[in-house]
Amino acid sequence: MEGWNKFQSNFAGLNIGQSASRFTKGFNSSIQATRERLGQVAPDEITELPQEYRDLETRVDALRTTHVTLLKITKVYESDSYDYPTQIQESLTQLSTTIGHGLTNFAATNLKGTNLPAPAPVAPEPVQHKTLPHALGRAATTAAQALQSTSTGPDDKLAKATTYYAGAWDRIADARLTQDRTIRTHFLQPWQATLTNSIAVALKARQAVSASRLELDTAKQAFKTAGPARQEQSRLEVENAEDDLVQKTEVAITLMKTVLENPEPLKNLNELVKAQLAYHASAAEALSTIQGDIEELSVAAEGEYRKSREH
């Protein structure tokens, strides 16, 4: 009996009338929005929002477009391999090596104390970063080793040049990783946060304004067709809807101004530029350091070649 009384008490506490009223308002607002889209409502019957509000809407839309457009491209920095050649083939090779290392160490640990021979644990393969600078560095190192292994003397100029080239790209590869980490931390994360937090909050406030405006225009249409018994109630509903729209519009204006005045996007963009500049400066320095040495080797090799043809 006590449970039934509790159920009755909870049921009585439900505000069925208020829920029905909200449903009716939402349904009527949907009808109003549909009629406006179909051109069934005269322009002078649609409540016009303040010019300041509409101008802020345009600016916030442009800010959101800026964030979305740049994110589509700069999100490549979330993965090292965005410029890596033959990625799939090497990924498969590295995967097989990783699996083999894992199985060997599993056997070394779990076969101890049994009659089966336990293999010795092996160290994991060093991480091979999948970036174009790393690929160039590895390729140049392999080329230099191949030339040195077949060289007839210590003065193999091409072997020296490829060694210089490999060293430069090793330094550039380190700078590339630093750039990507910096961009992820100081640009991508805060840039995305602005989009999903402050801009999203401003857009939600605008949706509330739009819904409130539809409710006001719906109430105005109902007032026009209300009979004598409903005139006073309809008039109060229009006044309440007007007050609600004014309040929500003021809130939205404040939020949109806050988003537009926020200096964080400019700060984030500056961090992106700084990271890219530091990387390209490091690359330029590394290549300019070796370019003179390689040019000397090139000139010397050309001179030797010409001299050999004179005899």
Short mmCIF file of C-alpha atoms in Angstrom, two decimals:
data_model
loop_
_atom_site.label_atom_id
_atom_site.label_comp_id
_atom_site.label_asym_id
_atom_site.label_seq_id
_atom_site.Cartn_x
_atom_site.Cartn_y
_atom_site.Cartn_z
CA MET A 1 0.00 0.00 0.00
CA GLU A 2 2.88 2.29 0.85
CA GLY A 3 4.35 1.69 -2.62
CA TRP A 4 1.04 2.57 -4.29
CA ASN A 5 0.78 5.79 -2.29
CA LYS A 6 4.33 6.71 -3.32
CA PHE A 7 3.47 6.04 -6.98
CA GLN A 8 0.37 8.23 -6.70
CA SER A 9 2.42 10.97 -5.07
CA ASN A 10 5.08 10.87 -7.82
CA PHE A 11 2.44 10.83 -10.55
CA ALA A 12 0.68 13.79 -9.01
CA GLY A 13 4.00 15.65 -8.96
CA LEU A 14 4.34 15.41 -12.71
CA ASN A 15 3.38 18.69 -14.34
CA ILE A 16 1.44 17.22 -17.24
CA GLY A 17 -0.05 20.56 -18.21
CA GLN A 18 3.37 22.24 -18.46
CA SER A 19 4.79 19.38 -20.54
CA ALA A 20 1.83 19.50 -22.88
CA SER A 21 2.22 23.26 -23.21
CA ARG A 22 5.88 22.90 -24.18
CA PHE A 23 5.00 20.22 -26.71
CA THR A 24 2.29 22.39 -28.21
CA LYS A 25 4.62 25.38 -28.46
CA GLY A 26 7.28 23.27 -30.15
CA PHE A 27 4.79 21.79 -32.57
CA ASN A 28 3.35 25.20 -33.48
CA SER A 29 6.86 26.64 -33.92
CA SER A 30 7.70 23.81 -36.32
CA ILE A 31 4.59 24.61 -38.34
CA GLN A 32 5.57 28.31 -38.36
CA ALA A 33 9.11 27.47 -39.56
CA THR A 34 7.73 25.24 -42.33
CA ARG A 35 5.30 27.93 -43.51
CA GLU A 36 8.14 30.47 -43.61
CA ARG A 37 10.33 28.14 -45.67
CA LEU A 38 7.50 27.59 -48.11
CA GLY A 39 6.91 31.33 -48.46
CA GLN A 40 3.45 31.16 -46.88
CA VAL A 41 4.23 33.94 -44.37
CA ALA A 42 4.51 37.56 -45.47
CA PRO A 43 7.91 39.15 -44.75
CA ASP A 44 6.32 41.84 -42.57
CA GLU A 45 4.83 39.10 -40.38
CA ILE A 46 8.29 37.74 -39.50
CA THR A 47 9.86 39.48 -36.52
CA GLU A 48 13.08 41.17 -37.58
CA LEU A 49 16.04 40.72 -35.26
CA PRO A 50 18.29 43.70 -34.42
CA GLN A 51 20.89 44.69 -37.02
CA GLU A 52 23.65 44.31 -34.43
CA TYR A 53 22.58 40.71 -33.86
CA ARG A 54 22.54 39.92 -37.58
CA ASP A 55 25.97 41.49 -38.10
CA LEU A 56 27.40 39.45 -35.23
CA GLU A 57 25.84 36.31 -36.72
CA THR A 58 27.69 36.91 -39.99
CA ARG A 59 31.00 37.48 -38.21
CA VAL A 60 30.65 34.39 -36.01
CA ASP A 61 29.81 32.30 -39.07
CA ALA A 62 33.00 33.56 -40.73
CA LEU A 63 35.01 32.73 -37.59
CA ARG A 64 33.57 29.23 -37.49
CA THR A 65 34.34 28.74 -41.20
CA THR A 66 37.91 29.87 -40.54
CA HIS A 67 38.35 27.29 -37.79
CA VAL A 68 36.75 24.44 -39.76
CA THR A 69 38.67 25.22 -42.98
CA LEU A 70 42.09 25.35 -41.34
CA LEU A 71 41.38 22.28 -39.21
CA LYS A 72 40.60 20.19 -42.30
CA ILE A 73 44.19 20.70 -43.49
CA THR A 74 46.22 21.11 -40.31
CA LYS A 75 44.79 17.94 -38.76
CA VAL A 76 47.38 16.09 -40.88
CA TYR A 77 49.88 17.10 -38.18
CA GLU A 78 48.18 14.62 -35.85
CA SER A 79 49.96 11.84 -37.73
CA ASP A 80 53.67 11.76 -38.59
CA SER A 81 53.10 9.96 -41.87
CA TYR A 82 51.27 12.69 -43.79
CA ASP A 83 54.14 13.09 -46.28
CA TYR A 84 55.59 9.60 -46.07
CA PRO A 85 56.20 7.64 -49.33
CA THR A 86 55.39 3.92 -49.75
CA GLN A 87 53.75 3.94 -46.37
CA ILE A 88 51.75 0.71 -46.74
CA GLN A 89 54.65 -1.50 -47.80
CA GLU A 90 56.91 -0.44 -44.98
CA SER A 91 54.08 -0.59 -42.47
CA LEU A 92 53.61 -4.28 -43.28
CA THR A 93 57.34 -4.95 -42.91
CA GLN A 94 57.50 -3.14 -39.60
CA LEU A 95 54.36 -4.93 -38.38
CA SER A 96 55.89 -8.36 -39.07
CA THR A 97 59.07 -7.33 -37.25
CA THR A 98 57.08 -6.09 -34.25
CA ILE A 99 55.02 -9.30 -34.10
CA GLY A 100 58.17 -11.42 -34.33
CA HIS A 101 59.79 -9.49 -31.49
CA GLY A 102 56.67 -9.89 -29.34
CA LEU A 103 56.45 -13.66 -29.92
CA THR A 104 60.14 -14.19 -29.17
CA ASN A 105 59.96 -12.32 -25.87
CA PHE A 106 56.71 -14.10 -24.96
CA ALA A 107 58.41 -17.44 -25.47
CA ALA A 108 61.50 -16.36 -23.54
CA THR A 109 59.34 -15.47 -20.54
CA ASN A 110 56.84 -18.33 -20.56
CA LEU A 111 59.09 -21.26 -21.44
CA LYS A 112 61.35 -20.79 -18.41
CA GLY A 113 61.31 -23.83 -16.12
CA THR A 114 60.03 -26.15 -18.87
CA ASN A 115 61.83 -28.78 -20.89
CA LEU A 116 61.43 -26.71 -24.02
CA PRO A 117 64.33 -24.51 -25.14
CA ALA A 118 63.62 -20.86 -24.33
CA PRO A 119 64.94 -18.28 -26.79
CA ALA A 120 66.92 -15.36 -25.44
CA PRO A 121 64.95 -12.10 -25.10
CA VAL A 122 65.65 -9.62 -27.85
CA ALA A 123 65.58 -5.85 -27.81
CA PRO A 124 62.80 -4.22 -29.84
CA GLU A 125 63.60 -2.71 -33.18
CA PRO A 126 64.23 1.05 -32.96
CA VAL A 127 61.22 3.13 -33.90
CA GLN A 128 61.25 4.15 -37.54
CA HIS A 129 59.36 7.39 -37.81
CA LYS A 130 57.26 7.59 -40.93
CA THR A 131 58.06 11.05 -42.26
CA LEU A 132 59.56 12.16 -45.55
CA PRO A 133 62.70 13.58 -43.83
CA HIS A 134 63.26 10.28 -42.01
CA ALA A 135 62.74 8.37 -45.25
CA LEU A 136 65.26 10.58 -47.08
CA GLY A 137 67.76 10.20 -44.24
CA ARG A 138 67.43 6.41 -44.22
CA ALA A 139 67.62 6.18 -48.00
CA ALA A 140 70.76 8.36 -48.12
CA THR A 141 72.37 6.32 -45.33
CA THR A 142 71.68 3.09 -47.21
CA ALA A 143 73.08 4.60 -50.40
CA ALA A 144 76.23 5.81 -48.65
CA GLN A 145 76.81 2.39 -47.09
CA ALA A 146 76.38 0.70 -50.45
CA LEU A 147 78.90 3.03 -52.07
CA GLN A 148 81.39 2.66 -49.24
CA SER A 149 81.16 -1.14 -49.32
CA THR A 150 82.17 -1.21 -53.01
CA SER A 151 84.59 1.74 -52.96
CA THR A 152 88.17 1.09 -54.01
CA GLY A 153 89.50 3.88 -51.80
CA PRO A 154 88.63 6.36 -49.08
CA ASP A 155 88.15 9.20 -51.56
CA ASP A 156 84.75 8.20 -52.95
CA LYS A 157 83.17 11.58 -53.48
CA LEU A 158 79.61 10.37 -54.03
CA ALA A 159 79.82 8.26 -50.86
CA LYS A 160 80.93 11.34 -48.93
CA ALA A 161 78.17 13.47 -50.48
CA THR A 162 75.42 10.99 -49.63
CA THR A 163 76.81 10.72 -46.10
CA TYR A 164 76.58 14.51 -45.74
CA TYR A 165 73.07 14.41 -47.19
CA ALA A 166 71.99 11.66 -44.77
CA GLY A 167 73.31 13.62 -41.80
CA ALA A 168 71.47 16.77 -42.85
CA TRP A 169 68.16 14.95 -43.22
CA ASP A 170 68.62 13.26 -39.86
CA ARG A 171 68.76 16.71 -38.27
CA ILE A 172 65.81 17.88 -40.37
CA ALA A 173 63.83 14.80 -39.32
CA ASP A 174 64.29 15.68 -35.65
CA ALA A 175 63.10 19.21 -36.38
CA ARG A 176 60.04 17.79 -38.19
CA LEU A 177 59.00 15.80 -35.12
CA THR A 178 59.46 18.86 -32.93
CA GLN A 179 57.34 20.93 -35.31
CA ASP A 180 54.51 18.41 -35.34
CA ARG A 181 54.46 18.05 -31.54
CA THR A 182 54.40 21.82 -31.12
CA ILE A 183 51.59 22.25 -33.64
CA ARG A 184 49.50 19.55 -31.98
CA THR A 185 49.90 21.11 -28.53
CA HIS A 186 49.87 24.83 -29.23
CA PHE A 187 47.64 25.03 -32.31
CA LEU A 188 45.43 22.03 -32.98
CA GLN A 189 44.23 21.41 -29.43
CA PRO A 190 43.31 25.03 -28.54
CA TRP A 191 41.98 25.71 -32.06
CA GLN A 192 39.66 22.72 -31.79
CA ALA A 193 38.70 23.74 -28.24
CA THR A 194 37.59 27.19 -29.44
CA LEU A 195 35.43 25.57 -32.11
CA THR A 196 33.80 22.99 -29.85
CA ASN A 197 33.43 25.22 -26.79
CA SER A 198 33.03 28.99 -27.15
CA ILE A 199 31.87 29.02 -30.79
CA ALA A 200 29.50 26.11 -30.13
CA VAL A 201 28.04 27.92 -27.10
CA ALA A 202 27.40 31.04 -29.20
CA LEU A 203 25.72 28.93 -31.90
CA LYS A 204 23.52 27.27 -29.28
CA ALA A 205 22.47 30.70 -28.00
CA ARG A 206 21.56 31.65 -31.58
CA GLN A 207 19.43 28.52 -31.87
CA ALA A 208 17.60 29.61 -28.72
CA VAL A 209 16.97 33.04 -30.31
CA SER A 210 15.65 31.40 -33.47
CA ALA A 211 13.30 29.17 -31.46
CA SER A 212 12.12 32.13 -29.38
CA ARG A 213 11.47 34.21 -32.49
CA LEU A 214 9.37 31.41 -33.99
CA GLU A 215 7.38 31.15 -30.75
CA LEU A 216 6.74 34.90 -30.81
CA ASP A 217 5.53 34.89 -34.42
CA THR A 218 3.39 31.84 -33.67
CA ALA A 219 1.85 33.67 -30.72
CA LYS A 220 1.19 36.72 -32.90
CA GLN A 221 -0.60 34.58 -35.50
CA ALA A 222 -2.69 32.97 -32.74
CA PHE A 223 -3.57 36.40 -31.35
CA LYS A 224 -4.87 37.54 -34.75
CA THR A 225 -7.31 34.66 -34.95
CA ALA A 226 -8.22 34.41 -31.26
CA GLY A 227 -11.85 34.71 -30.31
CA PRO A 228 -13.14 37.08 -27.61
CA ALA A 229 -12.67 34.49 -24.89
CA ARG A 230 -8.98 33.99 -25.84
CA GLN A 231 -8.03 37.60 -26.61
CA GLU A 232 -6.56 38.48 -23.21
CA GLN A 233 -4.70 35.15 -22.86
CA SER A 234 -3.30 35.47 -26.38
CA ARG A 235 -2.15 39.03 -25.69
CA LEU A 236 -0.28 37.89 -22.56
CA GLU A 237 1.34 35.06 -24.52
CA VAL A 238 2.58 37.56 -27.11
CA GLU A 239 4.01 39.82 -24.39
CA ASN A 240 5.74 36.90 -22.67
CA ALA A 241 7.18 35.71 -25.98
CA GLU A 242 8.46 39.23 -26.73
CA ASP A 243 10.18 39.42 -23.33
CA ASP A 244 11.72 35.98 -23.87
CA LEU A 245 13.05 36.93 -27.30
CA VAL A 246 14.59 40.16 -26.00
CA GLN A 247 16.31 38.30 -23.18
CA LYS A 248 17.65 35.51 -25.38
CA THR A 249 18.82 38.00 -28.02
CA GLU A 250 20.78 39.96 -25.43
CA VAL A 251 22.42 36.77 -24.15
CA ALA A 252 23.35 35.68 -27.68
CA ILE A 253 24.79 39.11 -28.51
CA THR A 254 26.96 38.99 -25.38
CA LEU A 255 28.22 35.49 -26.17
CA MET A 256 28.95 36.28 -29.81
CA LYS A 257 30.88 39.41 -28.83
CA THR A 258 32.88 37.37 -26.32
CA VAL A 259 33.80 34.84 -29.01
CA LEU A 260 34.78 37.50 -31.52
CA GLU A 261 36.87 39.46 -29.00
CA ASN A 262 38.76 36.38 -27.82
CA PRO A 263 42.48 36.76 -28.77
CA GLU A 264 43.12 33.01 -28.52
CA PRO A 265 42.70 32.22 -32.25
CA LEU A 266 45.33 34.81 -33.18
CA LYS A 267 47.65 33.44 -30.51
CA ASN A 268 47.10 29.90 -31.83
CA LEU A 269 47.78 30.94 -35.42
CA ASN A 270 50.99 32.65 -34.32
CA GLU A 271 52.11 29.41 -32.64
CA LEU A 272 51.44 27.53 -35.89
CA VAL A 273 53.55 29.98 -37.87
CA LYS A 274 56.36 29.91 -35.29
CA ALA A 275 56.49 26.10 -35.36
CA GLN A 276 56.55 25.99 -39.15
CA LEU A 277 59.16 28.75 -39.32
CA ALA A 278 61.42 26.97 -36.82
CA TYR A 279 61.20 23.75 -38.82
CA HIS A 280 61.90 25.35 -42.20
CA ALA A 281 64.73 27.43 -40.68
CA SER A 282 66.31 24.25 -39.30
CA ALA A 283 65.91 22.56 -42.68
CA ALA A 284 67.45 25.54 -44.49
CA GLU A 285 70.36 25.64 -42.06
CA ALA A 286 71.04 21.90 -42.31
CA LEU A 287 70.96 21.92 -46.13
CA SER A 288 72.96 25.12 -46.50
CA THR A 289 75.64 23.65 -44.22
CA ILE A 290 76.22 20.67 -46.49
CA GLN A 291 75.54 22.32 -49.82
CA GLY A 292 78.96 23.99 -49.95
CA ASP A 293 80.75 20.73 -49.14
CA ILE A 294 78.77 18.80 -51.75
CA GLU A 295 79.43 21.53 -54.31
CA GLU A 296 83.19 21.27 -53.65
CA LEU A 297 83.00 17.51 -54.17
CA SER A 298 81.01 18.09 -57.36
CA VAL A 299 83.51 20.59 -58.77
CA ALA A 300 86.44 18.35 -57.86
CA ALA A 301 84.81 15.32 -59.48
CA GLU A 302 84.06 17.28 -62.65
CA GLY A 303 87.64 18.54 -62.78
CA GLU A 304 89.03 15.05 -62.39
CA TYR A 305 86.70 13.78 -65.08
CA ARG A 306 87.76 16.44 -67.56
CA LYS A 307 91.42 15.92 -66.75
CA SER A 308 91.09 12.20 -67.36
CA ARG A 309 89.62 12.86 -70.80
CA GLU A 310 92.53 15.10 -71.83
CA HIS A 311 94.96 12.22 -71.97
#
